[in-house]
Amino acid sequence: MIYILDTANLQEIKRAYEYYPMEGVTTNPSIISKEKENFIKRLKDIRKIIGKESMLHAQVLAVTAEEMINEAKYIVNEIGGNIYIKIPVTPEGIKAIKILSKDGVKITATAIFTAQQALIASKAGADFVAPYVNRIDNISGNGVEVVGDIVELLELNNLTTKVLAASFKNVQQVNEVSLRGCQSVTVGSDIMDKLIEHALTELSVKQFINDWKNAYNKTTVL
Ligand code: G3P
């Protein structure tokens, strides 16, 4: 499993990279807009925190293939390092994915709601496909099942594209896509914290300290 952070907030990124085994950051135009800062400056600041090796996924805003390609090349040149360009799976997006992937640009196909959208994006050359789990659940679909279908279809077609499940609102959704063979997830920092927190773990630690203190009258093994 590859854990990625779905935010452009610098404090959240710093903290998650300090505490957890993070391997990348994903953004989209909505996430960037929340920070109310210049797009390229924010991406550069994120790059400074996560380093050149860590994945940074940044999305185009254009709607025609030609403009998407221009934006993609601009972002790649400005940001560098391990950069992935996110492109929505519209027909124009698929056309752009075909052209950019042939040019060696790494692509994350995004805004995916069906397994066939993911399969077509993969065939077009996407490195990652990003199904929106919670948004699928919210239209009375089953986001986890769609992720499972995508994993299966990519395997059946011998495709090396990875599934980067996105749009999570709870820990259970993350756990279920993990069990279905999803290779990577992108989550908000709140979900990342919740994946590791457990009241009984905290209680166990308190008990260890109490027992030690009663026996040795100190709170360290040193
Ligand atoms: O990475 C895609 C994700 O940001 C969409 O999530 O929470 O807006 O549905 P959400």
XYZ file of N, CA and C and ligand atoms in Angstrom:
676
model
N 0.835 -1.205 0.000
C 0.000 0.000 0.000
C 0.873 1.259 0.000
N 0.539 2.180 -0.864
C 1.219 3.483 -0.900
C 0.248 4.505 -0.297
N 0.687 5.194 0.765
C -0.155 6.226 1.384
C 0.253 7.606 0.861
N -0.724 8.325 0.345
C -0.495 9.656 -0.213
C -1.423 10.636 0.503
N -0.983 11.884 0.621
C -1.771 12.894 1.326
C -2.515 13.775 0.331
N -3.813 13.934 0.534
C -4.664 14.682 -0.398
C -4.908 16.092 0.136
N -3.889 16.921 0.087
C -4.025 18.295 0.593
C -2.912 19.165 0.019
N -3.137 20.479 0.033
C -2.073 21.417 -0.350
C -1.690 22.276 0.854
N -2.162 21.868 2.042
C -1.864 22.627 3.254
C -0.471 22.255 3.779
N 0.404 23.248 3.842
C 1.811 22.970 4.145
C 2.007 22.397 5.547
N 1.250 22.903 6.522
C 1.395 22.388 7.898
C 0.977 20.922 7.973
N -0.145 20.612 7.302
C -0.619 19.220 7.304
C 0.398 18.299 6.625
N 0.999 18.788 5.543
C 1.976 17.967 4.814
C 3.218 17.742 5.683
N 3.711 18.827 6.315
C 4.899 18.708 7.186
C 4.657 17.673 8.279
N 3.503 17.791 8.930
C 3.207 16.900 10.058
C 3.086 15.451 9.602
N 2.322 15.226 8.520
C 2.116 13.849 8.052
C 3.443 13.220 7.619
N 4.309 14.026 6.964
C 5.609 13.489 6.526
C 6.536 13.212 7.710
N 6.321 13.944 8.816
C 7.144 13.709 10.002
C 6.723 12.414 10.708
N 5.414 12.170 10.745
C 4.916 11.059 11.556
C 4.660 9.759 10.786
N 4.252 9.855 9.550
C 3.748 8.665 8.841
C 4.586 8.323 7.613
N 4.445 7.074 7.108
C 5.237 6.665 5.931
C 4.618 7.171 4.627
N 4.575 8.499 4.470
C 3.942 9.093 3.286
C 4.856 8.964 2.064
N 4.234 8.738 0.904
C 5.032 8.610 -0.334
C 4.625 9.630 -1.400
N 3.744 10.559 -1.036
C 3.379 11.555 -2.031
C 2.265 12.478 -1.562
N 2.000 13.468 -2.400
C 0.928 14.443 -2.152
C 0.114 14.550 -3.438
N -1.210 14.561 -3.297
C -2.081 14.829 -4.448
C -2.792 16.160 -4.223
N -2.993 16.874 -5.320
C -3.784 18.102 -5.250
C -4.775 18.079 -6.409
N -5.757 18.933 -6.320
C -6.629 19.197 -7.474
C -7.002 20.675 -7.395
N -7.666 21.227 -8.412
C -7.952 22.669 -8.383
C -8.757 23.099 -7.149
N -9.663 22.271 -6.667
C -10.442 22.637 -5.472
C -9.550 22.690 -4.244
N -8.676 21.715 -4.112
C -7.759 21.659 -2.959
C -6.808 22.863 -2.974
N -6.269 23.183 -4.149
C -5.349 24.324 -4.261
C -6.085 25.633 -3.955
N -7.324 25.764 -4.465
C -8.088 27.013 -4.264
C -8.284 27.342 -2.789
N -8.445 26.287 -1.962
C -8.653 26.507 -0.521
C -7.488 27.263 0.099
N -6.275 27.108 -0.458
C -5.079 27.724 0.133
C -4.912 29.185 -0.281
N -5.695 29.600 -1.300
C -5.688 30.999 -1.756
C -4.266 31.513 -2.007
N -3.488 30.744 -2.762
C -2.120 31.153 -3.073
C -1.815 30.790 -4.515
N -0.796 31.424 -5.080
C -0.381 31.123 -6.447
C -0.106 29.613 -6.595
N -0.683 29.038 -7.659
C -0.624 27.594 -7.909
C 0.812 27.065 -7.932
N 1.653 27.667 -8.770
C 3.019 27.151 -8.939
C 3.841 27.362 -7.663
N 3.628 28.518 -7.000
C 4.367 28.762 -5.749
C 4.016 27.688 -4.719
N 2.722 27.377 -4.620
C 2.316 26.374 -3.629
C 2.902 25.007 -3.965
N 2.881 24.641 -5.262
C 3.467 23.346 -5.644
C 4.963 23.318 -5.316
N 5.663 24.435 -5.540
C 7.100 24.492 -5.239
C 7.343 24.354 -3.735
N 6.469 25.011 -2.940
C 6.614 24.900 -1.482
C 6.365 23.465 -1.011
N 5.393 22.804 -1.648
C 5.129 21.393 -1.290
C 6.355 20.553 -1.655
N 6.902 20.809 -2.840
C 8.084 20.055 -3.294
C 9.247 20.201 -2.309
N 9.417 21.436 -1.766
C 10.511 21.669 -0.801
C 10.343 20.777 0.429
N 9.090 20.610 0.870
C 8.843 19.819 2.083
C 9.039 18.331 1.807
N 8.513 17.858 0.688
C 8.481 16.391 0.474
C 9.734 15.869 -0.248
N 10.510 16.765 -0.866
C 11.719 16.340 -1.591
C 11.432 15.916 -3.022
N 12.517 15.733 -3.787
C 12.385 15.459 -5.226
C 11.880 14.059 -5.532
N 12.175 13.112 -4.595
C 11.838 11.709 -4.866
C 10.355 11.415 -4.625
N 9.750 12.164 -3.733
C 8.365 11.892 -3.346
C 7.419 12.305 -4.477
N 6.335 11.552 -4.633
C 5.389 11.861 -5.717
C 4.595 13.134 -5.420
N 4.487 13.990 -6.429
C 3.596 15.147 -6.332
C 2.658 15.091 -7.539
N 1.338 14.987 -7.250
C 0.347 14.894 -8.324
C -0.369 16.238 -8.425
N -0.257 16.881 -9.594
C -0.874 18.196 -9.792
C -1.771 18.145 -11.030
N -2.915 18.824 -10.943
C -3.954 18.655 -11.968
C -4.031 19.830 -12.945
N -4.341 19.507 -14.195
C -4.611 20.558 -15.180
C -6.054 21.050 -14.993
N -6.317 22.262 -15.508
C -7.673 22.829 -15.403
C -8.334 22.928 -16.782
N -7.524 22.909 -17.831
C -8.026 23.078 -19.195
C -9.004 21.964 -19.571
N -9.834 22.247 -20.589
C -10.808 21.228 -21.002
C -10.534 20.646 -22.394
N -9.668 21.280 -23.168
C -9.320 20.682 -24.464
C -7.957 19.988 -24.325
N -7.792 18.933 -25.144
C -6.554 18.156 -25.068
C -5.330 19.045 -25.294
N -5.439 19.923 -26.293
C -4.297 20.770 -26.627
C -3.881 21.648 -25.434
N -4.896 22.264 -24.792
C -4.588 23.123 -23.638
C -4.113 22.302 -22.438
N -4.699 21.108 -22.262
C -4.249 20.234 -21.160
C -2.770 19.904 -21.335
N -2.384 19.606 -22.566
C -0.983 19.254 -22.855
C -0.065 20.434 -22.546
N -0.490 21.653 -22.937
C 0.312 22.845 -22.636
C 0.467 23.034 -21.131
N -0.666 22.911 -20.403
C -0.606 23.084 -18.943
C 0.277 22.013 -18.313
N 0.130 20.778 -18.783
C 0.900 19.659 -18.220
C 2.394 19.920 -18.386
N 2.791 20.329 -19.575
C 4.227 20.554 -19.833
C 4.762 21.710 -18.994
N 3.917 22.734 -18.829
C 4.288 23.884 -17.991
C 4.537 23.423 -16.545
N 3.613 22.631 -16.013
C 3.749 22.174 -14.612
C 5.002 21.299 -14.467
N 5.206 20.379 -15.407
C 6.377 19.488 -15.337
C 7.663 20.312 -15.335
N 7.751 21.306 -16.227
C 8.970 22.127 -16.315
C 9.192 22.966 -15.069
N 8.105 23.516 -14.517
C 8.232 24.398 -13.350
C 8.566 23.625 -12.077
N 7.964 22.461 -11.908
C 8.050 21.758 -10.616
C 9.118 20.673 -10.598
N 9.198 19.874 -11.626
C 10.230 18.838 -11.709
C 10.098 17.780 -10.630
N 11.155 17.010 -10.463
C 11.139 15.906 -9.499
C 10.148 14.842 -9.938
N 9.670 14.089 -8.963
C 8.762 12.972 -9.252
C 7.318 13.496 -9.403
N 7.060 14.129 -10.544
C 5.767 14.804 -10.755
C 4.834 13.962 -11.625
N 3.570 13.917 -11.199
C 2.518 13.252 -11.980
C 1.478 14.302 -12.352
N 1.033 14.284 -13.607
C 0.008 15.225 -14.037
C -1.346 14.530 -13.987
N -2.256 15.148 -13.216
C -3.611 14.586 -13.095
C -4.481 15.138 -14.226
N -5.142 14.224 -14.907
C -6.013 14.607 -16.017
C -7.357 13.898 -15.859
N -8.463 14.657 -15.875
C -9.784 14.030 -15.751
C -10.097 13.175 -16.988
N -10.880 12.106 -16.768
C -11.119 11.136 -17.848
C -12.266 11.529 -18.796
N -12.234 12.773 -19.256
C -13.146 13.180 -20.339
C -12.548 12.659 -21.655
N -13.315 12.687 -22.771
C -12.708 12.289 -24.048
C -11.465 13.120 -24.370
N -11.523 14.444 -24.127
C -10.345 15.301 -24.365
C -9.192 14.884 -23.443
N -9.546 14.510 -22.214
C -8.524 14.065 -21.249
C -7.831 12.793 -21.730
N -8.610 11.851 -22.230
C -8.025 10.582 -22.713
C -7.082 10.868 -23.889
N -7.514 11.782 -24.767
C -6.656 12.156 -25.899
C -5.329 12.746 -25.386
N -5.437 13.624 -24.379
C -4.228 14.244 -23.807
C -3.347 13.185 -23.147
N -3.966 12.225 -22.456
C -3.194 11.154 -21.786
C -2.397 10.361 -22.819
N -3.045 10.037 -23.950
C -2.357 9.277 -25.006
C -1.102 10.015 -25.475
N -1.252 11.316 -25.713
C -0.135 12.095 -26.262
C 0.956 12.308 -25.205
N 0.546 12.728 -23.997
C 1.533 13.044 -22.960
C 2.301 11.804 -22.504
N 1.601 10.661 -22.373
C 2.298 9.457 -21.899
C 3.334 9.010 -22.924
N 3.021 9.191 -24.208
C 4.019 8.850 -25.253
C 5.238 9.779 -25.161
N 5.012 11.015 -24.672
C 6.113 11.976 -24.508
C 6.877 11.759 -23.199
N 6.477 10.753 -22.435
C 7.197 10.432 -21.193
C 6.705 11.172 -19.968
N 5.557 11.874 -20.075
C 4.997 12.552 -18.898
C 4.204 11.513 -18.086
N 4.443 11.515 -16.738
C 3.731 10.547 -15.883
C 2.331 11.083 -15.583
N 1.347 10.199 -15.709
C -0.053 10.630 -15.666
C -0.852 9.902 -14.584
N -1.687 10.686 -13.879
C -2.712 10.122 -12.997
C -4.061 10.520 -13.574
N -4.789 9.528 -14.072
C -6.125 9.800 -14.616
C -7.084 9.942 -13.442
N -7.853 11.031 -13.448
C -8.630 11.344 -12.244
C -10.111 11.579 -12.552
N -10.880 11.813 -11.457
C -12.342 11.994 -11.532
C -12.991 10.750 -12.153
N -12.574 9.593 -11.667
C -13.069 8.315 -12.203
C -14.241 7.804 -11.359
N -15.324 7.479 -12.054
C -16.531 6.991 -11.387
C -16.917 5.580 -11.826
N -16.312 5.086 -12.923
C -16.654 3.731 -13.385
C -15.378 2.961 -13.729
N -15.519 1.636 -13.714
C -14.370 0.773 -14.007
C -13.919 0.937 -15.459
N -14.852 1.125 -16.375
C -14.468 1.277 -17.782
C -13.684 2.565 -18.015
N -14.033 3.627 -17.306
C -13.241 4.865 -17.434
C -11.786 4.588 -17.053
N -11.612 3.810 -15.976
C -10.247 3.495 -15.511
C -9.519 2.622 -16.530
N -10.211 1.642 -17.074
C -9.573 0.730 -18.038
C -9.130 1.498 -19.291
N -9.981 2.382 -19.773
C -9.645 3.154 -20.979
C -8.470 4.096 -20.693
N -8.487 4.733 -19.513
C -7.364 5.627 -19.158
C -6.062 4.840 -19.067
N -6.136 3.639 -18.522
C -4.943 2.793 -18.415
C -4.435 2.429 -19.813
N -5.351 2.010 -20.684
C -4.968 1.662 -22.064
C -4.354 2.876 -22.785
N -4.811 4.076 -22.415
C -4.284 5.303 -23.054
C -2.886 5.651 -22.548
N -2.475 5.021 -21.419
C -1.104 5.249 -20.934
C -0.986 5.825 -19.539
N -2.093 5.884 -18.775
C -2.015 6.446 -17.417
C -1.193 5.535 -16.503
N -0.405 6.160 -15.619
C 0.383 5.397 -14.635
C -0.466 5.053 -13.419
N -1.333 5.980 -13.031
C -2.289 5.752 -11.936
C -3.695 6.065 -12.444
N -4.681 5.380 -11.881
C -6.080 5.760 -12.119
C -6.711 6.034 -10.757
N -7.449 7.155 -10.649
C -7.955 7.595 -9.344
C -9.487 7.589 -9.280
N -10.068 6.467 -8.796
C -11.517 6.427 -8.595
C -11.909 7.171 -7.321
N -13.053 7.868 -7.372
C -13.526 8.699 -6.261
C -14.504 7.908 -5.388
N -13.975 7.224 -4.404
C -14.761 6.259 -3.614
C -15.994 6.892 -2.962
N -15.783 7.940 -2.168
C -16.929 8.483 -1.426
C -17.943 9.179 -2.334
N -17.449 9.809 -3.402
C -18.402 10.464 -4.329
C -19.250 9.400 -5.033
N -18.694 8.215 -5.268
C -19.479 7.123 -5.864
C -20.523 6.648 -4.843
N -20.095 6.495 -3.587
C -21.055 6.101 -2.527
C -22.197 7.112 -2.433
N -21.865 8.393 -2.612
C -22.885 9.438 -2.459
C -23.898 9.507 -3.590
N -23.638 8.770 -4.684
C -24.660 8.703 -5.744
C -25.290 7.302 -5.748
N -25.322 6.715 -4.531
C -25.900 5.377 -4.317
C -25.192 4.287 -5.101
N -23.905 4.530 -5.416
C -23.088 3.464 -5.989
C -22.313 2.797 -4.873
N -21.336 1.961 -5.241
C -20.507 1.307 -4.237
C -19.035 1.534 -4.632
N -18.445 2.565 -4.007
C -17.086 2.985 -4.365
C -16.073 1.869 -4.210
N -16.220 1.094 -3.132
C -15.266 0.002 -2.883
C -15.366 -1.051 -3.995
N -16.591 -1.373 -4.396
C -16.772 -2.357 -5.476
C -16.166 -1.858 -6.787
N -16.345 -0.579 -7.078
C -15.758 -0.022 -8.312
C -14.234 -0.159 -8.262
N -13.640 0.130 -7.110
C -12.182 -0.020 -6.972
C -11.786 -1.482 -7.190
N -12.545 -2.410 -6.576
C -12.259 -3.841 -6.742
C -12.345 -4.258 -8.206
N -13.358 -3.755 -8.902
C -13.510 -4.080 -10.333
C -12.327 -3.552 -11.147
N -11.876 -2.352 -10.800
C -10.744 -1.765 -11.544
C -9.482 -2.611 -11.341
N -9.220 -2.975 -10.077
C -8.039 -3.815 -9.781
C -8.101 -5.086 -10.620
N -9.297 -5.711 -10.657
C -9.465 -6.979 -11.381
C -9.273 -6.779 -12.895
N -9.899 -5.730 -13.437
C -9.803 -5.482 -14.888
C -8.372 -5.199 -15.337
N -7.633 -4.449 -14.509
C -6.241 -4.131 -14.878
C -5.407 -5.408 -14.882
N -5.658 -6.268 -13.883
C -4.925 -7.545 -13.821
C -5.266 -8.429 -15.015
N -6.581 -8.531 -15.301
C -7.035 -9.389 -16.414
C -6.438 -8.958 -17.747
N -6.169 -7.643 -17.869
C -5.632 -7.112 -19.127
C -4.112 -6.936 -19.106
N -3.486 -7.501 -18.045
C -2.021 -7.404 -17.904
C -1.514 -5.968 -17.989
N -2.241 -5.048 -17.363
C -1.845 -3.641 -17.388
C -1.122 -3.299 -16.078
N -0.081 -2.466 -16.160
C 0.716 -2.178 -14.963
C 0.254 -0.908 -14.242
N -0.758 -0.238 -14.774
C -1.306 0.965 -14.127
C -1.719 0.621 -12.684
N -1.394 1.546 -11.750
C -1.790 1.333 -10.350
C -3.093 2.070 -10.055
N -3.848 1.518 -9.122
C -5.071 2.194 -8.683
C -4.720 3.103 -7.499
N -5.084 4.377 -7.630
C -4.886 5.358 -6.554
C -6.274 5.796 -6.114
N -6.847 5.044 -5.168
C -8.209 5.366 -4.738
C -8.208 6.700 -3.991
N -9.252 7.503 -4.233
C -9.325 8.858 -3.679
C -10.745 9.124 -3.179
N -10.919 10.293 -2.569
C -12.224 10.706 -2.049
C -12.707 9.739 -0.974
N -12.039 9.813 0.187
C -12.427 8.969 1.325
C -13.038 9.827 2.421
N -14.032 9.290 3.082
C -14.591 9.997 4.229
C -14.461 9.201 5.510
N -14.004 7.946 5.441
C -13.796 7.196 6.676
C -12.760 6.076 6.509
N -12.332 5.573 7.650
C -11.293 4.552 7.726
C -11.744 3.238 7.075
N -13.014 2.915 7.249
C -13.524 1.651 6.717
C -13.401 1.590 5.195
N -13.682 2.699 4.522
C -13.536 2.736 3.050
C -12.082 2.445 2.664
N -11.136 3.027 3.411
C -9.711 2.816 3.106
C -9.353 1.346 3.315
N -9.814 0.788 4.439
C -9.493 -0.614 4.732
C -10.074 -1.544 3.670
N -11.299 -1.275 3.254
C -11.948 -2.163 2.275
C -11.254 -2.109 0.915
N -10.838 -0.930 0.456
C -10.134 -0.897 -0.845
C -8.760 -1.570 -0.726
N -8.131 -1.471 0.458
C -6.842 -2.149 0.672
C -7.023 -3.650 0.502
N -8.088 -4.180 1.080
C -8.349 -5.630 1.000
C -8.676 -6.090 -0.416
N -9.123 -5.173 -1.240
C -9.435 -5.532 -2.635
C -8.243 -5.352 -3.577
N -7.068 -5.151 -3.018
C -5.856 -5.129 -3.846
C -5.503 -3.772 -4.421
N -6.154 -2.720 -3.933
C -5.831 -1.364 -4.381
C -4.397 -1.037 -3.929
N -3.562 -0.553 -4.842
C -2.133 -0.367 -4.533
C -1.835 0.930 -3.793
N -2.725 1.933 -3.895
C -2.422 3.209 -3.247
C -3.708 3.964 -2.917
N -3.619 4.781 -1.860
C -4.773 5.609 -1.474
C -4.282 7.024 -1.222
N -5.126 8.003 -1.524
C -4.820 9.374 -1.130
C -5.902 9.843 -0.170
N -5.447 10.323 0.994
C -6.390 10.659 2.070
C -6.056 12.021 2.670
N -7.065 12.655 3.258
C -6.843 13.897 4.002
C -6.066 13.576 5.275
N -5.475 14.619 5.885
C -4.666 14.362 7.083
C -5.535 13.860 8.237
N -6.826 14.254 8.256
C -7.721 13.765 9.311
C -7.905 12.252 9.219
N -8.086 11.746 8.010
C -8.249 10.293 7.822
C -6.931 9.578 8.129
N -5.808 10.190 7.724
C -4.488 9.587 7.992
C -4.318 9.403 9.497
N -4.691 10.413 10.296
C -4.599 10.290 11.755
C -5.508 9.171 12.261
N -6.730 9.140 11.715
C -7.702 8.143 12.200
C -7.294 6.710 11.857
N -6.499 6.534 10.784
C -6.062 5.186 10.398
C -5.177 4.562 11.473
N -4.491 5.398 12.254
C -3.544 4.864 13.232
C -4.072 4.960 14.669
N -4.983 5.904 14.919
C -5.458 6.115 16.299
C -6.320 4.966 16.789
N -6.099 4.565 18.071
C -7.032 3.635 18.722
C -6.963 3.859 20.228
N -8.120 4.053 20.858
C -8.158 4.361 22.285
C -7.519 3.239 23.101
N -7.681 1.989 22.666
C -7.113 0.870 23.440
C -5.593 0.802 23.324
N -5.053 1.305 22.214
C -3.586 1.389 22.091
C -3.071 2.395 23.108
N -3.752 3.553 23.183
C -3.362 4.597 24.153
C -3.454 4.045 25.575
N -4.552 3.324 25.859
C -4.756 2.760 27.196
C -3.660 1.750 27.524
N -3.309 0.906 26.558
C -2.257 -0.100 26.783
C -0.945 0.574 27.143
N -0.627 1.665 26.433
C 0.624 2.385 26.716
C 0.600 2.932 28.143
N -0.562 3.475 28.548
C -0.684 4.002 29.923
C -0.467 2.890 30.944
N -1.026 1.702 30.658
C -0.874 0.572 31.591
C 0.587 0.137 31.700
N 1.295 0.089 30.556
C 2.722 -0.289 30.581
C 3.492 0.663 31.487
N 3.211 1.971 31.339
C 3.936 2.984 32.118
C 3.624 2.851 33.609
N 2.335 2.629 33.926
C 1.938 2.475 35.330
C 2.617 1.284 35.978
N 2.604 0.131 35.270
C 3.216 -1.095 35.813
C 4.706 -0.876 36.067
N 5.351 -0.222 35.106
C 6.801 0.035 35.218
C 7.102 0.952 36.394
N 6.270 2.013 36.493
C 6.445 2.992 37.565
C 6.285 2.321 38.934
N 5.269 1.447 39.060
C 5.036 0.763 40.340
C 6.212 -0.133 40.707
N 6.819 -0.783 39.710
C 7.915 -1.716 39.985
C 9.245 -0.997 40.186
N 9.542 0.022 39.350
C 10.893 0.628 39.356
C 10.915 2.092 39.772
N 9.735 2.643 40.037
C 9.620 4.052 40.432
C 10.242 5.018 39.411
N 10.132 4.705 38.132
C 10.559 5.644 37.080
C 9.742 5.355 35.814
N 9.814 6.276 34.848
C 8.962 6.146 33.652
C 9.784 5.973 32.372
N 10.993 5.481 32.515
C 11.819 5.220 31.339
C 12.585 3.909 31.557
N 12.933 3.226 30.478
C 13.715 1.992 30.632
C 15.208 2.295 30.795
N 15.597 3.545 30.572
C 17.034 3.899 30.637
C 17.519 3.989 32.076
O -8.145 13.368 -4.848
C -9.516 13.506 -5.189
C -10.245 13.992 -4.042
O -9.663 15.192 -3.620
C -11.722 14.151 -4.144
O -12.096 14.069 -2.838
O -13.314 14.569 -0.805
O -13.491 16.112 -2.781
O -14.562 13.863 -2.834
P -13.458 14.695 -2.289
